[in-house]
Short mmCIF file of C-alpha atoms and ligand atoms in Angstrom, two decimals:
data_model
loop_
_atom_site.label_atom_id
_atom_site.label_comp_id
_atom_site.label_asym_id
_atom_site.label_seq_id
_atom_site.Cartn_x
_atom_site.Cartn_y
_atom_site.Cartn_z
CA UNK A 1 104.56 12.77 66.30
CA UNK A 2 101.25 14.23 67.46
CA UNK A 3 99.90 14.10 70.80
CA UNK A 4 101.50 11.48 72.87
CA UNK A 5 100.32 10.17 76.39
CA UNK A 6 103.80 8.41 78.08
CA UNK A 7 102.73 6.21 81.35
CA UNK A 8 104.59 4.49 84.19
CA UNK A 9 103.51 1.01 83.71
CA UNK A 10 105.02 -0.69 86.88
CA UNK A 11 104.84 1.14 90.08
CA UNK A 12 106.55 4.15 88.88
CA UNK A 13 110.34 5.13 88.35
CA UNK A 14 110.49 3.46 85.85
CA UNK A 15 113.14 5.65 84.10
CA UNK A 16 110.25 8.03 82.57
CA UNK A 17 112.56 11.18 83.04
CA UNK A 18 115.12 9.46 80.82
CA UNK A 19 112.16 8.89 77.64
CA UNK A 20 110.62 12.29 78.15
CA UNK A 21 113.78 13.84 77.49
CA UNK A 22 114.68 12.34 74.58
CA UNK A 23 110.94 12.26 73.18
CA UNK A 24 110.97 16.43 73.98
CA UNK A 25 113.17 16.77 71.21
CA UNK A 26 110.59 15.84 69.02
CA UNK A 27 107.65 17.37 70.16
CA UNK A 28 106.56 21.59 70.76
CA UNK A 29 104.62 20.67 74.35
CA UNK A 30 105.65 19.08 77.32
CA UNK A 31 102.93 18.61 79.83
CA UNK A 32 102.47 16.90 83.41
CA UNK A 33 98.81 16.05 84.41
CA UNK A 34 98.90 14.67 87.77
CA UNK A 35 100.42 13.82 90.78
CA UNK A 36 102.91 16.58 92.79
CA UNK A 37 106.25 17.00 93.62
CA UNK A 38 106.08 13.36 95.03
CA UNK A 39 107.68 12.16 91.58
CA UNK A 40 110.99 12.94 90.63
CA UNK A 41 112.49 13.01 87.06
CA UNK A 42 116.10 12.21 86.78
CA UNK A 43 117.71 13.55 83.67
CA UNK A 44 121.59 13.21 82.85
CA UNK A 45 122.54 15.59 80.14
CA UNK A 46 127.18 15.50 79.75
CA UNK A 47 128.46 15.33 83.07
CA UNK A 48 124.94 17.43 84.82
CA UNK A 49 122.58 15.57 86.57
CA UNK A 50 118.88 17.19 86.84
CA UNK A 51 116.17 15.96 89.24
CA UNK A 52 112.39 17.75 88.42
CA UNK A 53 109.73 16.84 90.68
CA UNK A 54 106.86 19.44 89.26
CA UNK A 55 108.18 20.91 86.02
CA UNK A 56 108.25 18.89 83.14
CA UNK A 57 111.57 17.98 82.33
CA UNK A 58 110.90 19.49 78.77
CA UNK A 59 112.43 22.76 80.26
CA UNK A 60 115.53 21.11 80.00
CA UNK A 61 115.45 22.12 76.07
CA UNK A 62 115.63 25.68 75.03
CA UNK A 63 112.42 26.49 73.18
CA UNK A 64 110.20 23.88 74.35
CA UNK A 65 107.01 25.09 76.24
CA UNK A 66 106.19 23.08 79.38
CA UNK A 67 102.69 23.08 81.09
CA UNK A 68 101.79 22.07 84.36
CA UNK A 69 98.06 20.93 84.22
CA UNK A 70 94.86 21.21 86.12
CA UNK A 71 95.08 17.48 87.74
CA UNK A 72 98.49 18.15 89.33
CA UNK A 73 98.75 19.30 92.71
CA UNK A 74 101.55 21.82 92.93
CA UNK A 75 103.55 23.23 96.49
CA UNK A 76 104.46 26.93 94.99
CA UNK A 77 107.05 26.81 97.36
CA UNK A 78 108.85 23.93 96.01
CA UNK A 79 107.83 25.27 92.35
CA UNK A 80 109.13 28.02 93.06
CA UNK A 81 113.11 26.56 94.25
CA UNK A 82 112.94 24.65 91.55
CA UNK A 83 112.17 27.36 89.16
CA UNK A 84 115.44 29.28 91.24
CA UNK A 85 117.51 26.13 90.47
CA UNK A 86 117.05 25.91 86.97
CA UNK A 87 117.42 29.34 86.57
CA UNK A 88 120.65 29.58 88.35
CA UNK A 89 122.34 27.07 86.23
CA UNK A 90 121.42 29.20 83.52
CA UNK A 91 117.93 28.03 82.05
CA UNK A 92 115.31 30.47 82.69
CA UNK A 93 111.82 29.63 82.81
CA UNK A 94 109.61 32.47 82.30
CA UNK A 95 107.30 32.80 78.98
CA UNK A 96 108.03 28.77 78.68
CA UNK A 97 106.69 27.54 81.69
CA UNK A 98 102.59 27.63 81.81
CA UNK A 99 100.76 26.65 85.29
CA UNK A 100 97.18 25.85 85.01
CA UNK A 101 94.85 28.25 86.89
CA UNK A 102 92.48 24.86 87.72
CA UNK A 103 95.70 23.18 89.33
CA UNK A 104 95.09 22.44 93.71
CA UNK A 105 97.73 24.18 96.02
CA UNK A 106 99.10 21.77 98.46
CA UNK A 107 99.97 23.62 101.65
CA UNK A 108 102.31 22.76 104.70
CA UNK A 109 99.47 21.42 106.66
CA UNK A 110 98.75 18.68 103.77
CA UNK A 111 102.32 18.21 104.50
CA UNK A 112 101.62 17.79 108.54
CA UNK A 113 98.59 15.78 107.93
CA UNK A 114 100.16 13.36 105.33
CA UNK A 115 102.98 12.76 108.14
CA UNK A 116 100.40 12.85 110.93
CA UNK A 117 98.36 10.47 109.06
CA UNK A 118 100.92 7.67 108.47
CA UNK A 119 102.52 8.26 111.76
CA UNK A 120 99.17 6.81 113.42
CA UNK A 121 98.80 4.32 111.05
CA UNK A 122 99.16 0.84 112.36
CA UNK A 123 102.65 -0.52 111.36
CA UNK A 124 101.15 -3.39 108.84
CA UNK A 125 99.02 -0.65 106.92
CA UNK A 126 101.44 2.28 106.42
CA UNK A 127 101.43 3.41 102.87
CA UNK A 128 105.28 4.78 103.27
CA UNK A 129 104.09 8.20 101.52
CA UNK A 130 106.58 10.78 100.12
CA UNK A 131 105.12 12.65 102.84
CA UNK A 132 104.71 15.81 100.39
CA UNK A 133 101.20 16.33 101.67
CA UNK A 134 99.96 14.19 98.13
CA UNK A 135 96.73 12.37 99.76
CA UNK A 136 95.51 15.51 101.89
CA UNK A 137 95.51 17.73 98.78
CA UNK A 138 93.64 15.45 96.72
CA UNK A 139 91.23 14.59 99.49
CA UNK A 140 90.64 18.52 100.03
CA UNK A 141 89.52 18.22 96.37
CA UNK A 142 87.25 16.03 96.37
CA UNK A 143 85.38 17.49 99.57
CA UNK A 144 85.80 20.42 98.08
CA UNK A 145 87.30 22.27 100.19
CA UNK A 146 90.41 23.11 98.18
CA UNK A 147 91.96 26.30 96.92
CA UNK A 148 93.30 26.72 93.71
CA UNK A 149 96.00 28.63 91.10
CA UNK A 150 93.02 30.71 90.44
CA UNK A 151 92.94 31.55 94.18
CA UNK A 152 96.40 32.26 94.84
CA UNK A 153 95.93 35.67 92.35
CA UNK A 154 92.29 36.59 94.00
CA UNK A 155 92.32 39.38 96.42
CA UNK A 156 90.30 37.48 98.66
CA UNK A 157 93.35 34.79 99.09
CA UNK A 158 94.05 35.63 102.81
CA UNK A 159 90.45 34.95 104.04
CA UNK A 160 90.22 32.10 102.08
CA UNK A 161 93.57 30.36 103.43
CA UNK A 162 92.90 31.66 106.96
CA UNK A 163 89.53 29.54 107.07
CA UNK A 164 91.53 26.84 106.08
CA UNK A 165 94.24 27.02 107.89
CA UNK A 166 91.96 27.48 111.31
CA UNK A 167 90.22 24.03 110.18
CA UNK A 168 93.01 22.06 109.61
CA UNK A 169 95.37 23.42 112.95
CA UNK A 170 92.33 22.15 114.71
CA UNK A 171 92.63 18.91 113.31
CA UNK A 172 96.61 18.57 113.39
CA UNK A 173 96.05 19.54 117.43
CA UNK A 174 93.35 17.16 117.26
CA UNK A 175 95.91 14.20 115.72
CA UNK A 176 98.91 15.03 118.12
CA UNK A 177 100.96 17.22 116.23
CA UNK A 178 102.35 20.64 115.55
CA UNK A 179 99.69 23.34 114.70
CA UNK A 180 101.42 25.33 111.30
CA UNK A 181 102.62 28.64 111.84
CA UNK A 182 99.21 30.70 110.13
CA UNK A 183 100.92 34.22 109.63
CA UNK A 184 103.96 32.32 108.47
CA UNK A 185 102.37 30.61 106.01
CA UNK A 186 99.93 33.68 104.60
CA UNK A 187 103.25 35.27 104.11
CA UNK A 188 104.47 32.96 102.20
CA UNK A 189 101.80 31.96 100.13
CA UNK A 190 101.34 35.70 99.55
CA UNK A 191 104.73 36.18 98.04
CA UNK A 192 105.00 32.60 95.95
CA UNK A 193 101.25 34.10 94.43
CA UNK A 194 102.96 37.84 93.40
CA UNK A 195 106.08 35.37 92.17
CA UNK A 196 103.92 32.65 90.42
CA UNK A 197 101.29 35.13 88.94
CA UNK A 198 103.37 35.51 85.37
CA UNK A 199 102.85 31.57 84.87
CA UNK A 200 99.58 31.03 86.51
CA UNK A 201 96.99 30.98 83.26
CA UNK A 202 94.11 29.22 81.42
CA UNK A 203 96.21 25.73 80.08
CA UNK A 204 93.07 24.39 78.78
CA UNK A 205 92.86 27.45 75.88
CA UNK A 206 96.55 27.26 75.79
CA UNK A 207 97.04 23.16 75.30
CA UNK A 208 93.59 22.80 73.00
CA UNK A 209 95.40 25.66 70.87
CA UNK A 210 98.82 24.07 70.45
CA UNK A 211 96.39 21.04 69.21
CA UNK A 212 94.28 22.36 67.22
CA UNK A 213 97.30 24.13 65.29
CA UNK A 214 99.18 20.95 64.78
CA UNK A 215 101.56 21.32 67.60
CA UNK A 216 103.06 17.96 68.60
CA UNK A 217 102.17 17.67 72.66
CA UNK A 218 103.91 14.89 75.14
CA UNK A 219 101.97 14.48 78.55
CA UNK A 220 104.22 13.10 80.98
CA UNK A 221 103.06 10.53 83.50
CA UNK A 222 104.23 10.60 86.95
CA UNK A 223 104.15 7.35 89.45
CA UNK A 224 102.82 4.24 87.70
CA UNK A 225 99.99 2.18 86.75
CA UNK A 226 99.75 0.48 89.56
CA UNK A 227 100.20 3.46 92.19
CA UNK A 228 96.91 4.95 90.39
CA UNK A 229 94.00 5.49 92.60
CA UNK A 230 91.97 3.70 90.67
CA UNK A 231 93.54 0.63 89.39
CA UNK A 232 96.82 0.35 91.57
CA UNK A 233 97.05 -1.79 94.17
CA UNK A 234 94.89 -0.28 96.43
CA UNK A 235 95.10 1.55 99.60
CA UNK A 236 99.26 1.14 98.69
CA UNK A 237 98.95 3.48 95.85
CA UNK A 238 98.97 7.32 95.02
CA UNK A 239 96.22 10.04 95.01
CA UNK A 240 95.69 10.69 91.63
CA UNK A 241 94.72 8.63 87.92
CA UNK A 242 98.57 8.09 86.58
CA UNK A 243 97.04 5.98 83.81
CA UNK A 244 96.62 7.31 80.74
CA UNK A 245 93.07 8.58 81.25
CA UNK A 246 94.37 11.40 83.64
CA UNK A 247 95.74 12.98 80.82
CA UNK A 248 92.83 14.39 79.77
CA UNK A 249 91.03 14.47 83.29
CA UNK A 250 94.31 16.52 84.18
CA UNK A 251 94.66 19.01 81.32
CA UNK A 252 91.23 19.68 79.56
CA UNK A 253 92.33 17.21 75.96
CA UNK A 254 89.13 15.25 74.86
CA UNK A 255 90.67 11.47 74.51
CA UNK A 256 90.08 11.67 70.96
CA UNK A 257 92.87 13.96 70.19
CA UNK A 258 95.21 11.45 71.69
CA UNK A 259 97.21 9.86 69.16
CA UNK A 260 99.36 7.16 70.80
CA UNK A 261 99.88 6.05 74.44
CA UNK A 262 104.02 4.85 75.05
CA UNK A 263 104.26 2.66 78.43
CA UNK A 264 107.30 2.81 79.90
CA UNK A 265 108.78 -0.29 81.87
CA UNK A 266 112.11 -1.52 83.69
CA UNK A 267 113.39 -4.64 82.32
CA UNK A 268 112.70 -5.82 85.43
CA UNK A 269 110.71 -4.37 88.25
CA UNK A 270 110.41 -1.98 91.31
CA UNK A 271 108.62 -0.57 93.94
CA UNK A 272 108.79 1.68 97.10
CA UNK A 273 106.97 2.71 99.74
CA UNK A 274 104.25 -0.34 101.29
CA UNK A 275 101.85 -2.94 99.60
CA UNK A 276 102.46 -6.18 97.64
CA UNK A 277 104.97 -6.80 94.85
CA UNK A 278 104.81 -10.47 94.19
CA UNK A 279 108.16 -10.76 91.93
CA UNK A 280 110.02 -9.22 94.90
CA UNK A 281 113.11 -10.54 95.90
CA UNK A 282 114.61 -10.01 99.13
CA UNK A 283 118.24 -12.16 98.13
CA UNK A 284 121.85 -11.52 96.72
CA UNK A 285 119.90 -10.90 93.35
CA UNK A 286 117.34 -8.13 94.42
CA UNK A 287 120.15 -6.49 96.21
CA UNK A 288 122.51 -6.49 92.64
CA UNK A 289 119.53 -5.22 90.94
CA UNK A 290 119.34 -2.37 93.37
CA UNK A 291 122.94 -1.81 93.74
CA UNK A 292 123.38 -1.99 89.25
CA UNK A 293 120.20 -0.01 88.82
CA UNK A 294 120.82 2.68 91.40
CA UNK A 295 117.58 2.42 92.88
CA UNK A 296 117.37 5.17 95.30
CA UNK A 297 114.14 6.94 95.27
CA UNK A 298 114.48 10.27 93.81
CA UNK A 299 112.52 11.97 95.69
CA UNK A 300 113.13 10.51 99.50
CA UNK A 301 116.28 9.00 98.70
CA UNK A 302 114.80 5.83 100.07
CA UNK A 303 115.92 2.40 98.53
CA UNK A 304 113.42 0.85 96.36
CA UNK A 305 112.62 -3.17 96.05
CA UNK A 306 113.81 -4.86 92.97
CA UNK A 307 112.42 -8.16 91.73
CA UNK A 308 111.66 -9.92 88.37
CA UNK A 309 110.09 -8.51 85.24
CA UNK A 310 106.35 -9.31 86.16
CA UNK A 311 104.28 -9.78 82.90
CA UNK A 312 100.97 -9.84 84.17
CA UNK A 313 101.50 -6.40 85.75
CA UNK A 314 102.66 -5.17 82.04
CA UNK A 315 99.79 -7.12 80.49
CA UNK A 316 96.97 -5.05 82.79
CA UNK A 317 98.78 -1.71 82.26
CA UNK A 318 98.61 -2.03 78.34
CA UNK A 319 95.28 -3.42 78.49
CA UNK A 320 94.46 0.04 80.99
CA UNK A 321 96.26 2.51 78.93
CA UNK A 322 95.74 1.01 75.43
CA UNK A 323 99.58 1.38 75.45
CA UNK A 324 101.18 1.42 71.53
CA UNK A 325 104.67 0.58 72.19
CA UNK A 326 106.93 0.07 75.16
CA UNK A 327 109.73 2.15 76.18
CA UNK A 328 111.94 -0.39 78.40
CA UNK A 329 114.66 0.75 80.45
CA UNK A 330 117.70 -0.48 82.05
CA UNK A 331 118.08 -3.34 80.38
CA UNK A 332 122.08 -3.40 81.13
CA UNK A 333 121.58 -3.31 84.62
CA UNK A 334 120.42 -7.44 83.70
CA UNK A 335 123.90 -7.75 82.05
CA UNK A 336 125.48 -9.91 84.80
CA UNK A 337 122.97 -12.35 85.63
CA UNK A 338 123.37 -15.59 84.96
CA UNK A 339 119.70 -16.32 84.59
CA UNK A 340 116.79 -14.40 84.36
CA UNK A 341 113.42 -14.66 85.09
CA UNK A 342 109.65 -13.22 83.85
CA UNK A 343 106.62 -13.80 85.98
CA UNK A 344 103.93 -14.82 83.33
CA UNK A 345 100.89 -15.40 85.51
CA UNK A 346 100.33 -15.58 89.08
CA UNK A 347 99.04 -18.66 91.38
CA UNK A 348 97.01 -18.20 93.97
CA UNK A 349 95.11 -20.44 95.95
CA UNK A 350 95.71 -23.14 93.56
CA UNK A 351 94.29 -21.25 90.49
CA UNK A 352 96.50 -19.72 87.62
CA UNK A 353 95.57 -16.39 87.91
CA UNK A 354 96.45 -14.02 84.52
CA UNK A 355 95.15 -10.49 86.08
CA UNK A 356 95.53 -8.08 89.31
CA UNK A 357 93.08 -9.44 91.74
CA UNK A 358 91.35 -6.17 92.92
CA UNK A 359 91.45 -7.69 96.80
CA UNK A 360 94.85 -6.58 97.90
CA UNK A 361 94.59 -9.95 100.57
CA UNK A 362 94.37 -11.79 97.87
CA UNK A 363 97.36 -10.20 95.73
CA UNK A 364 99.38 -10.76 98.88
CA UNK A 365 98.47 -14.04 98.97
CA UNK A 366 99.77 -14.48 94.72
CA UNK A 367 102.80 -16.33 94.36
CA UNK A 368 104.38 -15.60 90.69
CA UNK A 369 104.75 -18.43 87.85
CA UNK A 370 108.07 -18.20 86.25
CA UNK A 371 109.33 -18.46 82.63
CA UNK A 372 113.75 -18.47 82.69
CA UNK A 373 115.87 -17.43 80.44
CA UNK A 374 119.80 -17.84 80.10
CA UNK A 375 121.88 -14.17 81.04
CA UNK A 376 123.62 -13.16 77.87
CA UNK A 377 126.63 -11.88 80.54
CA UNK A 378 128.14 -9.74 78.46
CA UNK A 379 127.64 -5.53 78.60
CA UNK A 380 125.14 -3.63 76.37
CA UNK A 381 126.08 -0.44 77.77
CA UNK A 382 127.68 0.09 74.11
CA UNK A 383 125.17 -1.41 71.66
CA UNK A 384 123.56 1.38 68.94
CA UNK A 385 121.10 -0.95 67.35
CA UNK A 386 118.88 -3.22 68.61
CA UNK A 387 120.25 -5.53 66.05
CA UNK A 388 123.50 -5.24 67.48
CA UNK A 389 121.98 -6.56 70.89
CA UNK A 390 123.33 -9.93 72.41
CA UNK A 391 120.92 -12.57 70.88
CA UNK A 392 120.05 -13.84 74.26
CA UNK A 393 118.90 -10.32 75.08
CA UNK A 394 117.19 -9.96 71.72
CA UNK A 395 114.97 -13.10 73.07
CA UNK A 396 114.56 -11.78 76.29
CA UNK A 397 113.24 -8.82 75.08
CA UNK A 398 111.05 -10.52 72.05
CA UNK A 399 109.41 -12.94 75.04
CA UNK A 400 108.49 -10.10 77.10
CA UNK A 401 106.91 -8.01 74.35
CA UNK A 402 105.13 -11.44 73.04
CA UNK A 403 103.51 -12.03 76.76
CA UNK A 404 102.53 -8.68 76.69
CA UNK A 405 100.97 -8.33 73.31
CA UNK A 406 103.02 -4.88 72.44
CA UNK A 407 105.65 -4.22 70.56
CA UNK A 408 109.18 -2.32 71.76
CA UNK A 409 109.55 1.19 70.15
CA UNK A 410 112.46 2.39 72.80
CA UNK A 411 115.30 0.36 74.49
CA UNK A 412 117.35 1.92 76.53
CA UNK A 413 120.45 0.72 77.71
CA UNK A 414 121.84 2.99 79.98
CA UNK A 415 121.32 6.69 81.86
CA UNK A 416 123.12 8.57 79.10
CA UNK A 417 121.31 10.59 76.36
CA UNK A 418 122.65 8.45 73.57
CA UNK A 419 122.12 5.22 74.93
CA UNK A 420 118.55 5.20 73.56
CA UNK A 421 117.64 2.42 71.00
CA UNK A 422 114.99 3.30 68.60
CA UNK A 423 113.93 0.26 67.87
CA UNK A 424 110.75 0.74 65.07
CA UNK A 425 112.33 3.48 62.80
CA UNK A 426 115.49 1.48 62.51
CA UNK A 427 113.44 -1.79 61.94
P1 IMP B 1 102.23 9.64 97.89
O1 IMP B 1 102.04 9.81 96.44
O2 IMP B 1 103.33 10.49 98.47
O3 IMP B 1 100.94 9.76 98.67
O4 IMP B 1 102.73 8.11 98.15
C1 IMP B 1 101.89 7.00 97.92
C2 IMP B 1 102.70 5.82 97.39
O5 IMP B 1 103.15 6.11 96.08
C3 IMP B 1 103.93 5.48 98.21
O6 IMP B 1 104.14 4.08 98.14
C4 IMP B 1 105.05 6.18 97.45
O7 IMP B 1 106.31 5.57 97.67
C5 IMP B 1 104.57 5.99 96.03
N1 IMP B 1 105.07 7.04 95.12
C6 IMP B 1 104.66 8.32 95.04
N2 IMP B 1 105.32 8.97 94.07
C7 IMP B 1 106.15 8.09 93.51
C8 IMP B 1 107.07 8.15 92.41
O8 IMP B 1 107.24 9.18 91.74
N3 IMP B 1 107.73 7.01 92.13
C9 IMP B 1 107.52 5.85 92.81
N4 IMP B 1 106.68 5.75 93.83
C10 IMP B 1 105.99 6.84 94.18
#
């Protein structure tokens, strides 16, 4: 294994946390290219459960050096608890943890603005952020009014947030809502930069390196396919390019050195926060889906909205990220059901329709075209080999890698480490 892009291919949590982790033990570099501390890796490792919103969950394995790129935006203060977390249940991350100089700071009044923002949103066109000031920080990039890593370490740090912070009170008093405490906040900042300053550095050098000296890399997507800015479902998405193209947008790797792209998809599908999700289902079944999958958001806690396997959602994000192979997860939590369905195309105003409309109206308006398939109704919480699988699973699985056009490299059939089918190298 070389250097491997892993996406969301859905709209995120997707079980990526799960993949990573048993990828990392393969691979020298873990790295994270975009988004915040909006996402939220869940790892199970024995009876300990680890959640990682910013820091690759590659630190979870001694040895393995984790980077956190130039396209994510990162809150040093919740870096910095999480860094205290890990390091109090005994995994230190100094000398293996690597935080790109490039990388925007979000600060507490990205946080205000994000909540101030979707407060006065009309209630139809709320986005239902994380509220972790995601949108604000990325919009103070691209105006350019941003500081960075690099800043945090420059003498000149306290002018430069104080301008800032003046600016955007102004605009929070302007929007209704609490000024941020300025001397608080330089006080802060101030320590998290002397605290930070040993992993703040140049990951561009560093990452093209660990390439150029054969050094197998893993960037780690956060959110999905179709949260990205770009090609999600639009304004109901994230800030930043999850697809696989932010991987070298977000750490300095010319898209040449990328070897393989692995999507990663549910065996069915969810979503939270706002917008359309056409295979939703708001009955007995959604709710079993939600209840068997544990689908809490791990970030906000908040319950996410279950529905079919939707293939022309899978289709687009392979098509997007030139995806290889598919990890899919959570394919027990299907085990019940007595049938199950795939949403091969969508119809919409009496037309078949095989893509994502880019009018988010019109997606609203798409109602999905189903394909069924018999429940196998027995557990594969147990099975080793994808052999071994139930063959009505088997089919379920072969159908939804056939209307997709990619093959299954991963299966995994539950939250524990071991419960990961490699499905290629046993084939
Ligand atoms: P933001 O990224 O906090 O601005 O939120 C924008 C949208 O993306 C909302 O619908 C969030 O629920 C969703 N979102 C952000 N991060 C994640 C994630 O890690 N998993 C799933 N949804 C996410």
């Amino acid at each position: 294994m070389s250097v491997t892009v892993l996406v969301g291919s859905q709209w995120g949590d997707e079980g990526k946390g799960k993949i990573i982790d048993v990828l990392t033990r393969e691979v020298d570099v873990v790295v994270r290219y975009q988004g915040g501390s909006n996402a939220g890796h869940t790892v199970e490792i024995g009876a300990q459960r680890y959640v990682l919103h910013l820091i690759p969950s590659g630190i979870l394995h001694e040895g393995k050096q984790c980077v956190i790129g130039n396209g994510v935006v990162v809150d040093p203060v919740a870096l910095l608890k999480e860094i205290d977390e890990l390091t109090e249940r005994g995994m230190p991350t100094e000398g293996r943890l690597h935080i790109s100089d490039r990388a925007h700071i979000v600060f507490p009044y990205h946080k205000a603005l994000d909540e101030s923002r979707e407060r006065l949103r009309a209630k139809d066109s709320k986005i239902g952020t994380t509220k972790r000031g995601i949108g604000p920080t990325y919009g103070d990039k691209a105006a350019r009014t941003g500081l960075r890593m690099a800043d945090l370490l420059d003498p000149h740090f306290g002018t430069l947030l104080d301008e800032r912070l003046v600016e955007k009170n102004r605009i929070l008093t302007a929007l209704g809502a609490e000024p941020v405490d300025a001397s608080e906040v330089q006080r802060a900042y101030a320590q998290a930069g002397e605290r930070l300053a040993p992993y703040i550095t140049d990951t561009v050098s560093l990452l093209n390196r660990a390439v150029n000296d054969g050094k197998s890399v893993l960037f780690e997507g956060a959110q999905g396919t179709m949260l990205d800015i770009d090609f999600g479902t639009f304004p109901y998405v994230t800030s930043s390019n999850a697809t696989a193209g932010g991987a070298c947008t977000g750490t300095g790797i010319a898209p040449h050195r990328i070897d393989r792209v692995i999507g990663v998809v549910k065996a069915y599908t969810t979503r939270v926060g706002e917008g359309p999700f056409p295979t939703e289902l708001a009955d007995e079944t959604g709710a079993l889906l939600g209840r068997e999958g544990r689908e809490f958001g791990a970030t906000t806690g908040r319950p996410r909205r279950c529905g079919w396997f939707d293939a022309v959602v899978a289709r687009f994000s392979a098509m997007l990220n030139g995806i290889d192979e598919w990890a899919i997860t959570k394919l027990d939590v299907l085990d019940s059901l007595e049938t199950i369905r795939i949403c091969t195309a969508y119809e919409c105003g009496g037309k078949r329709c095989e893509t994502i409309p880019a009018n988010i109206r019109t997606l609203e308006q798409c109602t999905p075209v189903y394909e069924d398939f018999e429940g196998w109704q027995c557990s594969t919480k147990e099975v080793s080999r994808f052999e071994d699988l139930p063959p009505r699973a088997r089919a379920y699985v072969d159908r939804l890698c056939e209307l997709t056009g990619v093959p299954v490299g991963i299966l995994s059939v539950g939250p524990r480490r071991d419960s990961t089918l490699r499905v290629r190298a046993e084939a």
